[in-house]
Coordinates of C-alpha atoms in Angstrom, one line a residue:
X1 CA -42.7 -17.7 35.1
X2 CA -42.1 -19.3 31.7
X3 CA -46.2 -19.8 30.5
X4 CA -49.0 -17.5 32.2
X5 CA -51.5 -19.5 31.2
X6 CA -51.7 -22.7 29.6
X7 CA -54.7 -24.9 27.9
X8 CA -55.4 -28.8 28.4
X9 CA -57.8 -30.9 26.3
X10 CA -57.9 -33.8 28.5
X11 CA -59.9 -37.2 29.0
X12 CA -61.4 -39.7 27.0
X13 CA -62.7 -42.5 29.6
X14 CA -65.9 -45.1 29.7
X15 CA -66.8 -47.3 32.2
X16 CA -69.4 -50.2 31.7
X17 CA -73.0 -50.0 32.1
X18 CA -73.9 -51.9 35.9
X19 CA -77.0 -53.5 36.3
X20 CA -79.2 -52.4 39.0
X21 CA -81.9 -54.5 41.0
X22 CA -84.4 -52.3 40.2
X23 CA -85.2 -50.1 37.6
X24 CA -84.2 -46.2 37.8
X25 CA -86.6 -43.6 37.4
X26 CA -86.1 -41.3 34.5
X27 CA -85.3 -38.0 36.4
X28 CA -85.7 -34.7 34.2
X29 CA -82.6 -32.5 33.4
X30 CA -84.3 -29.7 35.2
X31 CA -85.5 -31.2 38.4
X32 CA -83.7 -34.3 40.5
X33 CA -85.7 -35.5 42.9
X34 CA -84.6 -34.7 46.0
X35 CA -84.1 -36.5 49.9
X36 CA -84.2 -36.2 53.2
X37 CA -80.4 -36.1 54.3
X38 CA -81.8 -38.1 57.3
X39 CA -82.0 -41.3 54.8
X40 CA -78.7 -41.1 53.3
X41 CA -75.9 -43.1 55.1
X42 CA -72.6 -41.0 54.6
X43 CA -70.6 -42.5 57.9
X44 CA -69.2 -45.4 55.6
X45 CA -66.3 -42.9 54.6
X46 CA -66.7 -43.6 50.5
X47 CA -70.2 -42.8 49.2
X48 CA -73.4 -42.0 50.6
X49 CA -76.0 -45.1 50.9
X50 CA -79.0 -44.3 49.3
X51 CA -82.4 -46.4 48.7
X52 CA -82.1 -45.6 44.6
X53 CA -78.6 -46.5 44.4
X54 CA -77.5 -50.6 43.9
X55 CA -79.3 -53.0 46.2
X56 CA -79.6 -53.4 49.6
X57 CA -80.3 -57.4 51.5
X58 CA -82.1 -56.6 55.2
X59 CA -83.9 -58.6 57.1
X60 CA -88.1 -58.1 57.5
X61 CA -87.5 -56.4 61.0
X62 CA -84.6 -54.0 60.1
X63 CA -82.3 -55.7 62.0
X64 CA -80.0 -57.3 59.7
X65 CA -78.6 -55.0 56.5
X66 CA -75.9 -56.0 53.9
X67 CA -75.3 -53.2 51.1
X68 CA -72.5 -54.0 48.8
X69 CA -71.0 -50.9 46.5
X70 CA -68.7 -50.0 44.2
X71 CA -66.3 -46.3 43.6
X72 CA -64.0 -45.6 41.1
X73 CA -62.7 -42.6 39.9
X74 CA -60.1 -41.8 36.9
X75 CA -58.5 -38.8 36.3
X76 CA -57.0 -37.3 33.5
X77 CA -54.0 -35.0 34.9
X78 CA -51.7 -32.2 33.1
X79 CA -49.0 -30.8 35.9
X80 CA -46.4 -27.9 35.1
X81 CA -43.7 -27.6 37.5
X82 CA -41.3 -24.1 37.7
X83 CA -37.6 -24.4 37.0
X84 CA -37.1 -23.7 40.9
X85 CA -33.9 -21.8 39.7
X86 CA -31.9 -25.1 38.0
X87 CA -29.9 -25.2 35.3
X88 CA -31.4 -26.4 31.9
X89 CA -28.1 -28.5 31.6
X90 CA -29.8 -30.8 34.5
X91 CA -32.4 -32.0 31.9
X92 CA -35.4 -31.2 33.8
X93 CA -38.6 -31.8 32.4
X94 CA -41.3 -29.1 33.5
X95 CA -44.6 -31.6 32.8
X96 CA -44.5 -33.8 34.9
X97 CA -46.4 -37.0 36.6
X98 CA -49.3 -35.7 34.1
X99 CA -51.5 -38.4 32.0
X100 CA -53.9 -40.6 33.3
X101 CA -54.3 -42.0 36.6
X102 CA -57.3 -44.2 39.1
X103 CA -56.5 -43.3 42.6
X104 CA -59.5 -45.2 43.4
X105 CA -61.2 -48.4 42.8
X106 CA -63.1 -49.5 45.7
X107 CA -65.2 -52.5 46.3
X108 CA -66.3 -52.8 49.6
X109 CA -69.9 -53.8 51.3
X110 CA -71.8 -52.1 54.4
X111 CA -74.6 -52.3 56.7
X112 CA -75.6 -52.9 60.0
X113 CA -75.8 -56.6 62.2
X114 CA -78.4 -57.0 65.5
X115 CA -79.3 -53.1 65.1
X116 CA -76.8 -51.7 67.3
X117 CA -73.9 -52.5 65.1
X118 CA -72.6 -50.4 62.1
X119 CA -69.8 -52.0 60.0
X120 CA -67.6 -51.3 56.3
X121 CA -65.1 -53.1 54.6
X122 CA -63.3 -52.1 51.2
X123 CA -60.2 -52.3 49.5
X124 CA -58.9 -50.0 47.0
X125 CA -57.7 -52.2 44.3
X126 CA -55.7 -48.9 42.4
X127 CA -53.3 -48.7 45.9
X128 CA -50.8 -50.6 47.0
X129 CA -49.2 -52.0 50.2
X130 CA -51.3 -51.4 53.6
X131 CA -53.4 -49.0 51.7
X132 CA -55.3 -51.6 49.4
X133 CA -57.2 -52.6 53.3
X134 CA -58.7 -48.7 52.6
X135 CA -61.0 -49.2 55.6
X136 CA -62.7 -51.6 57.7
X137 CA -64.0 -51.7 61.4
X138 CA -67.5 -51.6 63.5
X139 CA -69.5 -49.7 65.5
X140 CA -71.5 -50.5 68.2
X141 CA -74.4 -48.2 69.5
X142 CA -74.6 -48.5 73.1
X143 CA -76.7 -45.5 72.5
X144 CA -76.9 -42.6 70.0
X145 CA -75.0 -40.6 72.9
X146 CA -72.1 -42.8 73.3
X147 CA -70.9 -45.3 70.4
X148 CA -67.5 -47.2 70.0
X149 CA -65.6 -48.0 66.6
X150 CA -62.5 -49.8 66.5
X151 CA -60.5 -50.8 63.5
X152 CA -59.2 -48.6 60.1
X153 CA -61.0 -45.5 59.7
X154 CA -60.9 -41.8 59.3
X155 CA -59.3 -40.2 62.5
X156 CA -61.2 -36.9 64.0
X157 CA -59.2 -34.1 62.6
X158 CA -60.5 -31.4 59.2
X159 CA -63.7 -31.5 57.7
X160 CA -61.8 -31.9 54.7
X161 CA -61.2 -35.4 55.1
X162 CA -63.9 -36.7 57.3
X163 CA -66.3 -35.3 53.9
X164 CA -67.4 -38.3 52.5
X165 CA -65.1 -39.3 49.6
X166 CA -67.3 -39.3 46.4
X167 CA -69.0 -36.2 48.0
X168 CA -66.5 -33.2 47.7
X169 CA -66.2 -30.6 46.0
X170 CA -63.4 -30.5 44.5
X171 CA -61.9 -34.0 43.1
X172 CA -58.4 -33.3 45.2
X173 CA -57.9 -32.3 48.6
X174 CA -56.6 -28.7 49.7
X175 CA -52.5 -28.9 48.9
X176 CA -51.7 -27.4 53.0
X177 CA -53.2 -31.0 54.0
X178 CA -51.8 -33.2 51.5
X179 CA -48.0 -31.6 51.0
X180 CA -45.3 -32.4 53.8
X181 CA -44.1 -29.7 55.1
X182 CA -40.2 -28.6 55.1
X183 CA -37.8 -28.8 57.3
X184 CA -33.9 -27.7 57.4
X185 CA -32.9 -31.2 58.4
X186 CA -31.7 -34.0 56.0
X187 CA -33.8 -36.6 57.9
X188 CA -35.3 -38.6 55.1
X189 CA -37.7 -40.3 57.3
X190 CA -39.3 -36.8 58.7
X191 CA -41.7 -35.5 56.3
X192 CA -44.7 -34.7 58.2
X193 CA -48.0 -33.1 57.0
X194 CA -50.8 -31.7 58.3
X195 CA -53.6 -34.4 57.2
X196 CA -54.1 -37.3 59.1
X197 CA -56.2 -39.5 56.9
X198 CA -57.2 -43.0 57.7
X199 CA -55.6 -45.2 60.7
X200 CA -56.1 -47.9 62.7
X201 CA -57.9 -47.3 66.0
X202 CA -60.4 -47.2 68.5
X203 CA -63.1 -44.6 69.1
X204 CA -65.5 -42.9 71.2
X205 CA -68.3 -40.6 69.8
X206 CA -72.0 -39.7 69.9
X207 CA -74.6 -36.8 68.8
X208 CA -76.0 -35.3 72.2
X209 CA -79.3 -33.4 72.0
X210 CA -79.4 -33.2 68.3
X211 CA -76.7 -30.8 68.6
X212 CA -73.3 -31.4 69.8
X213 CA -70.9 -34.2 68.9
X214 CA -67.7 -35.6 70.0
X215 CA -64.9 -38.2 68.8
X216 CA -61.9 -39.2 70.7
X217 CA -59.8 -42.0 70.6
X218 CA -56.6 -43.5 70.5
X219 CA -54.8 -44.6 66.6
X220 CA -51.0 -46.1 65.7
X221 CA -50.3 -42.7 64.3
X222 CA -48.4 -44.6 61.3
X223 CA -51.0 -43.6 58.9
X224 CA -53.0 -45.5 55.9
X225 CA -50.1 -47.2 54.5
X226 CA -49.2 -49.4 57.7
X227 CA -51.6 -52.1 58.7
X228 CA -49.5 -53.5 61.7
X229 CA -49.0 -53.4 65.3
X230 CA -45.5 -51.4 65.1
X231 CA -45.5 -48.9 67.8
X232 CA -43.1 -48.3 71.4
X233 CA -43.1 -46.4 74.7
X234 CA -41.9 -42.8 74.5
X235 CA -38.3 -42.5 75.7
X236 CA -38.9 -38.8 76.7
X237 CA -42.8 -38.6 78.3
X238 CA -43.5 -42.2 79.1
X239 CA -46.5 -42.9 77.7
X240 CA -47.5 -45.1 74.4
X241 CA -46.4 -43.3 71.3
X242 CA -49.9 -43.6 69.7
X243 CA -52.0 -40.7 67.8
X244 CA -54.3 -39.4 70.9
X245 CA -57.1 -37.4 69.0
X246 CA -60.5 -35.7 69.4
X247 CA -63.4 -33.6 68.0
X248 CA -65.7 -31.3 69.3
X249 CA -68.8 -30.0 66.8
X250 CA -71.6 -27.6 67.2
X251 CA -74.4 -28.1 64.8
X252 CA -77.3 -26.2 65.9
X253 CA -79.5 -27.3 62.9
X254 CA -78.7 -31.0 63.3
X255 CA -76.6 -33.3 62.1
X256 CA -75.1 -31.8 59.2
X257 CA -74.8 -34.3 56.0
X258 CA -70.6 -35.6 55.1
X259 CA -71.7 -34.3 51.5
X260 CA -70.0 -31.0 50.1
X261 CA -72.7 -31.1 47.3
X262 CA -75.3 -33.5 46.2
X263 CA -78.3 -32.8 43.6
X264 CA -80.5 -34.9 46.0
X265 CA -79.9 -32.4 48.9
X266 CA -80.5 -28.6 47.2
X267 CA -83.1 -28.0 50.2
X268 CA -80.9 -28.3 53.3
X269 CA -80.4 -25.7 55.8
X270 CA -77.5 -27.2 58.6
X271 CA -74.5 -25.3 60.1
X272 CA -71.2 -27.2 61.3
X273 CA -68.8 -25.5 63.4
X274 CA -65.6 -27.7 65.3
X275 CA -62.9 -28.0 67.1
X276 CA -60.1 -30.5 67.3
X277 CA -56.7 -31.7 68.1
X278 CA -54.2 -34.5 68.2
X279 CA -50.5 -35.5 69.5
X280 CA -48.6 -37.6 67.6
X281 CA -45.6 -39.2 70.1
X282 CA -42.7 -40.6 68.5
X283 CA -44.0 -39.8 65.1
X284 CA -41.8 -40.2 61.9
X285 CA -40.0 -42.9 62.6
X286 CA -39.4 -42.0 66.3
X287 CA -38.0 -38.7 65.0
X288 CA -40.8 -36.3 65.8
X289 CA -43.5 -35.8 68.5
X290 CA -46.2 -33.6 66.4
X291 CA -49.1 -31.1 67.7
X292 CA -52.0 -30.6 65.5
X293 CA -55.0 -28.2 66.1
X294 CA -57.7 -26.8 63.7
X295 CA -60.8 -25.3 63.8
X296 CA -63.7 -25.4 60.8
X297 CA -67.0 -24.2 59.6
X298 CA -69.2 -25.9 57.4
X299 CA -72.6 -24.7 56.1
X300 CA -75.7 -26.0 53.6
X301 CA -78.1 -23.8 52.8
X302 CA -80.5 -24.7 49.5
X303 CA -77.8 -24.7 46.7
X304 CA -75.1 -23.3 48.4
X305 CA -71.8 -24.6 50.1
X306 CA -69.5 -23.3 52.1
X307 CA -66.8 -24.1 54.2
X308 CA -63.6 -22.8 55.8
X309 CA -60.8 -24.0 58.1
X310 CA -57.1 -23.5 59.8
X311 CA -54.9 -25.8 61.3
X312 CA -51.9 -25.5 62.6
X313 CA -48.7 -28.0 63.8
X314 CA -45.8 -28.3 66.2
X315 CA -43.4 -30.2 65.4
X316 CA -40.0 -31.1 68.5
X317 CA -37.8 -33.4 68.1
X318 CA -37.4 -36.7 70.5
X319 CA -34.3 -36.4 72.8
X320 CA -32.6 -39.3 70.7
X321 CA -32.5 -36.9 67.4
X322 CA -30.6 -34.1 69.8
X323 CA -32.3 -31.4 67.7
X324 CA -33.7 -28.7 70.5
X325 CA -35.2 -26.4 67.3
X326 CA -38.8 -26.8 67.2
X327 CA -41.1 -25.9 64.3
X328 CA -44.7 -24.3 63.8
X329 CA -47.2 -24.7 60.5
X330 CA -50.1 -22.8 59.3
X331 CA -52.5 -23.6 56.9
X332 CA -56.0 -23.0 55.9
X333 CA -58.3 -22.9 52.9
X334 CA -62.3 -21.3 52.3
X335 CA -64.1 -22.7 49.6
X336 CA -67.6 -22.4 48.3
X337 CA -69.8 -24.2 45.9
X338 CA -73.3 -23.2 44.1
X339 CA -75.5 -25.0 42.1
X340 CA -76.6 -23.1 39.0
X341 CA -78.3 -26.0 38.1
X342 CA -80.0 -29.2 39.8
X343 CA -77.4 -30.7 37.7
X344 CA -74.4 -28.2 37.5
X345 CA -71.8 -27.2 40.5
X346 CA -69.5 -24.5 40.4
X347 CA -67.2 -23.6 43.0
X348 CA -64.2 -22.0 44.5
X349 CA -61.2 -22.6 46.5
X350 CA -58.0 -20.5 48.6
X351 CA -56.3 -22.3 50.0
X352 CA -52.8 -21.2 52.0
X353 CA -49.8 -22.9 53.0
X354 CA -47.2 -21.7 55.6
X355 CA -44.7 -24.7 54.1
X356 CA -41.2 -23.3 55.4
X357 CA -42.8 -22.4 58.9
X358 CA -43.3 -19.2 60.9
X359 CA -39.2 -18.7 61.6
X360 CA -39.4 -18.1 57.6
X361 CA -41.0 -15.2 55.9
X362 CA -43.5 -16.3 52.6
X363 CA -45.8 -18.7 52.1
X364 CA -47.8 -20.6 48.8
X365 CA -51.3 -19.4 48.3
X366 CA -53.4 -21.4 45.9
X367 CA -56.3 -20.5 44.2
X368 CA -58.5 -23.0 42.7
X369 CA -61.9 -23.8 40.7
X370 CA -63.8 -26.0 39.5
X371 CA -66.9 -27.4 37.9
X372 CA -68.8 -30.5 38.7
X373 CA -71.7 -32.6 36.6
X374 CA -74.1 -35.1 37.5
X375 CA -75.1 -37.1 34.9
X376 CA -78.6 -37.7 34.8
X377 CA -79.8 -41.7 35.2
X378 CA -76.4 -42.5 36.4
X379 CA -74.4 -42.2 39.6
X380 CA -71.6 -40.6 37.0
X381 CA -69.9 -37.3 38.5
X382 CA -67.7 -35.3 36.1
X383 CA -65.2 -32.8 37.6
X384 CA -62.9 -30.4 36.7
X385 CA -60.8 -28.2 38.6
X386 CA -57.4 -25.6 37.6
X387 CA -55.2 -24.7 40.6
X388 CA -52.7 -22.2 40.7
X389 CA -49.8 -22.5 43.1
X390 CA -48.9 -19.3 44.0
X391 CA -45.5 -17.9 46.2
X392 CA -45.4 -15.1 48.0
X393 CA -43.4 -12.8 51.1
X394 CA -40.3 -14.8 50.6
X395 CA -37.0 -13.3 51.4
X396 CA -34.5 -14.5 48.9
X397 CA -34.7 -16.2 45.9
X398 CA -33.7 -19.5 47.1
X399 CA -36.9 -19.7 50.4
X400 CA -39.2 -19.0 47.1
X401 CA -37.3 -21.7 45.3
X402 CA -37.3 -24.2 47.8
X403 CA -40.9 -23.5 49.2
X404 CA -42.5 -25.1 46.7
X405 CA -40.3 -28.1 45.8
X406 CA -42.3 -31.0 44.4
X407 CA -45.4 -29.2 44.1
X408 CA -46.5 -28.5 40.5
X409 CA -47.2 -24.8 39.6
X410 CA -50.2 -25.5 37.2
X411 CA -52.8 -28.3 38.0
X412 CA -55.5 -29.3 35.5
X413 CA -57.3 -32.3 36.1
X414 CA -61.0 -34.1 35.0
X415 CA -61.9 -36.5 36.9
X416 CA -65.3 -39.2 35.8
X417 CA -66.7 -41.0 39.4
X418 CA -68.6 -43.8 39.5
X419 CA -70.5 -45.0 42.3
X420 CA -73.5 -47.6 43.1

C-alpha cells in the first residue's frame, strides 16, 4: 500500500435560491419540527412529499393532486486506485475519475388522478441514453390490499435501493450492489451485479393488516439504461426471458417510512424485516440466466438507524454459450446512523463483497463513514463519507490483484442535495 491515509479538501458548490409558494417557518437550530411519517409521501422513488416543501395543485375534494419537484445533487469526488501489481512503465495514474460530478438532476412532477390512482414522471437531465426517462408509471388502488403499477420503476429486490433516493444514509450505495462481479470468461457483454435498480414493468403489491406487504411482478430484466421492448423466448426453459421478481416484508409496527434518516422523523419507532428473489432468463445479452435472493432488516427508533442485509447470486450459463461452470456470489453490508443533533447525522457502514465467487478464497471488505447536515430553512443536505476498500483471504497475489480491479482503494466524496 503506497499511502495509509490520505487528506481531501474538497467542494466549493452553490445552487440558486427557489422560490416557494408559501413562506417557510424559521425552524431553530436546536429543535426541527417534526411529522407524522404517515403524511410524507416516499413511494415516488426520489424525495419524500411533504406539505412544507414546494407547492402542491389538488382539487377541493382530494381527488385530483399535481406536485411538481425538483433533486439534484453534486459531488465533489477524490478516488485512489492500488497499482494491482503493474508496471510503472504502463503509465498508470493512481487518482483517478476524481473531481466534480452531478449524477442527478431530476425534474419530475407527482400526485394522484380520481383517488385511486398514484402516478411519477422525471427525467434525470445529468444521465444519458434510456436513463435520462429515470422513472415513470401508475398505480392504481383497487384496494390498499391489492394495487397494480406498471411502467419504469424500482424492481422488489434490497432495501438499499427501494430507500428513497434523497433519503439515505450514505450519498453512494454499498459497492457489493453496485460493482459487477467477476468472472473467468472474456465475455465482454457478461458483467452482472447484484443490484437491480430501476426497470420497466408491471406489478402487484399491497399492505395487509397494517403489517405484511408483498410485490411481485414481471420486468425486461435489461435494466435502467434500455427503454425498449427487446426481449425473446428462452431457448433452454421455454418461457419469456423477463426479470420474474418478488418481496415479502414483515413490519409489525406499520408501514415503515423509505427514509434512512430525516430530522422531521426523530420520533419513530417501526421495524422492517424481508425477503425476496428474482430470476433473470437470458440475462446479459442471452449469455446468462441469473438467481438473486436477499434477506434485510430495517429499524427506526427515535434518532437511531439501522439496517442490515445479504444477498446472494447464481449465475449458469444458456446452452448457446456451452459453458456448464456455474457461479455463486455473496454480499452483504450493516450500517447504522444516529442523530447527535436534530440537525447532525453520523453513521457507519461494512459492507462485504464475495467478487471472485465462492470457488475462490478472499473477498473485499469495506468500511465506511460518514456525516450528514441539514441545513436549516432549506431542503439543502450536506454529506460526507470515506470508504476503505479492503482485500482479504486471497490465495496468491494475483486473486488479490484481480479482485478488486476497477474499484478505487480510497473513496472521499461531499455531496450538497437539493430538493423541493
Amino acid at each position: 500500500m503506497k499511502y495509509n491515509r490520505f487528506f481531501a479538501i474538497l467542494m466549493a458548490t452553490t445552487f440558486s435560491a427557489t422560490a416557494f409558494a408559501e413562506t417557510e417557518t424559521e425552524i431553530p437550530a436546536s429543535a426541527v419540527e417534526q411529522t407524522d411519517a404517515s403524511k410524507l409521501n416516499m413511494d415516488n422513488g426520489v424525495i419524500p412529499i411533504a406539505d412544507d416543501r414546494g407547492f402542491t395543485l389538488q382539487s377541493n375534494d382530494g381527488g385530483f393532486v399535481f406536485k411538481p419537484y425538483l433533486f439534484l445533487q453534486t459531488t465533489a469526488n477524490f478516488k485512489y486506485y492500488d497499482d494491482e501489481g503493474l508496471d510503472k512503465a504502463y503509465n498508470q495514474d493512481n487518482i483517478l475519475n476524481s473531481g466534480f460530478a452531478m449524477p442527478y438532476a431530476i425534474i419530475g412532477f407527482t400526485g394522484k388522478a380520481f383517488g385511486k390512482i398514484d402516478y411519477n414522471v422525471c427525467v434525470n437531465a445529468a444521465a444519458s441514453g434510456g436513463n435520462i426517462l429515470q422513472q415513470a408509471w401508475i398505480d392504481y388502488a383497487a384496494f390498499k390490499e391489492l394495487r397494480f403499477r406498471v411502467g419504469k420503476f424500482k424492481t422488489p429486490f434490497t432495501h438499499a435501493y427501494l430507500t428513497t433516493l434523497g433519503e439515505t444514509l450514505f450519498p453512494s450505495l454499498p459497492t457489493s450492489l453496485t460493482a459487477a462481479v467477476i468472472l473467468p470468461y472474456s465475455l465482454n457483454a457478461v458483467t452482472p451485479g447484484i443490484g437491480t435498480g430501476f426497470d420497466l414493468g408491471v406489478e402487484v403489491h399491497g399492505f395487509i393488516a397494517n403489517k405484511f406487504g408483498y410485490e411481485v411482478g414481471l420486468w425486461n430484466g435489461t435494466g435502467s439504461a434500455q427503454n425498449g421492448a427487446t426481449k425473446t423466448v428462452s431457448d433452454d426453459i421455454h418461457i419469456p426471458s423477463l426479470l420474474y421478481a418478488g418481496r415479502l416484508t414483515f413490519q409489525p409496527k406499520g408501514a415503515m417510512p423509505l427514509t434512512q434518516g430525516n430530522p422531521k422523523l426523530l420520533h419513530e419507532d417501526k421495524m422492517l424485516f424481508g425477503l425476496s428473489a428474482n430470476y433473470n432468463v437470458e440475462a446479459e445479452n442471452e449469455s446468462t440466466n441469473d438467481f438473486r435472493a436477499g434477506v434485510e432488516f430495517a429499524m427506526l427508533k427515535n434518532r437511531w438507524y439501522v439496517a442490515a442485509e445479504a444477498y446472494y447470486m447464481h449465475i449458469g450459463f444458456t446452452d448457446r454459450q456451452k459453458i456448464s461452470d456455474t457461479y455463486n456470489f455473496w454480499g452483504g453490508y450493516a450500517q447504522a446512523g444516529y442523530f447527535v443533533h436534530p440537525r447532525w447525522q453520523l453513521g457507519l457502514r461494512y459492507d462485504f463483497f464475495n467478487r471472485n465467487g465462492s470457488s475462490k478464497d478472499g473477498f473485499l471488505n469495506m468500511p465506511a463513514a460518514t456525516v450528514n447536515f441539514f441545513i436549516p430553512k432549506t431542503s439543502i443536505k450536506v454529506s460526507a463519507m470515506y470508504q476503505y476498500i479492503g482485500r482479504t483471504g486471497h490465495e496468491t497475489q494475483l486473486d488479490r490483484d484481480l479482485d478488486d480491479l476497477g474499484i478505487c482503494t480510497h473513496t472521499g466524496q461531499i455531496m450538497l442535495q437539493y430538493a423541493f
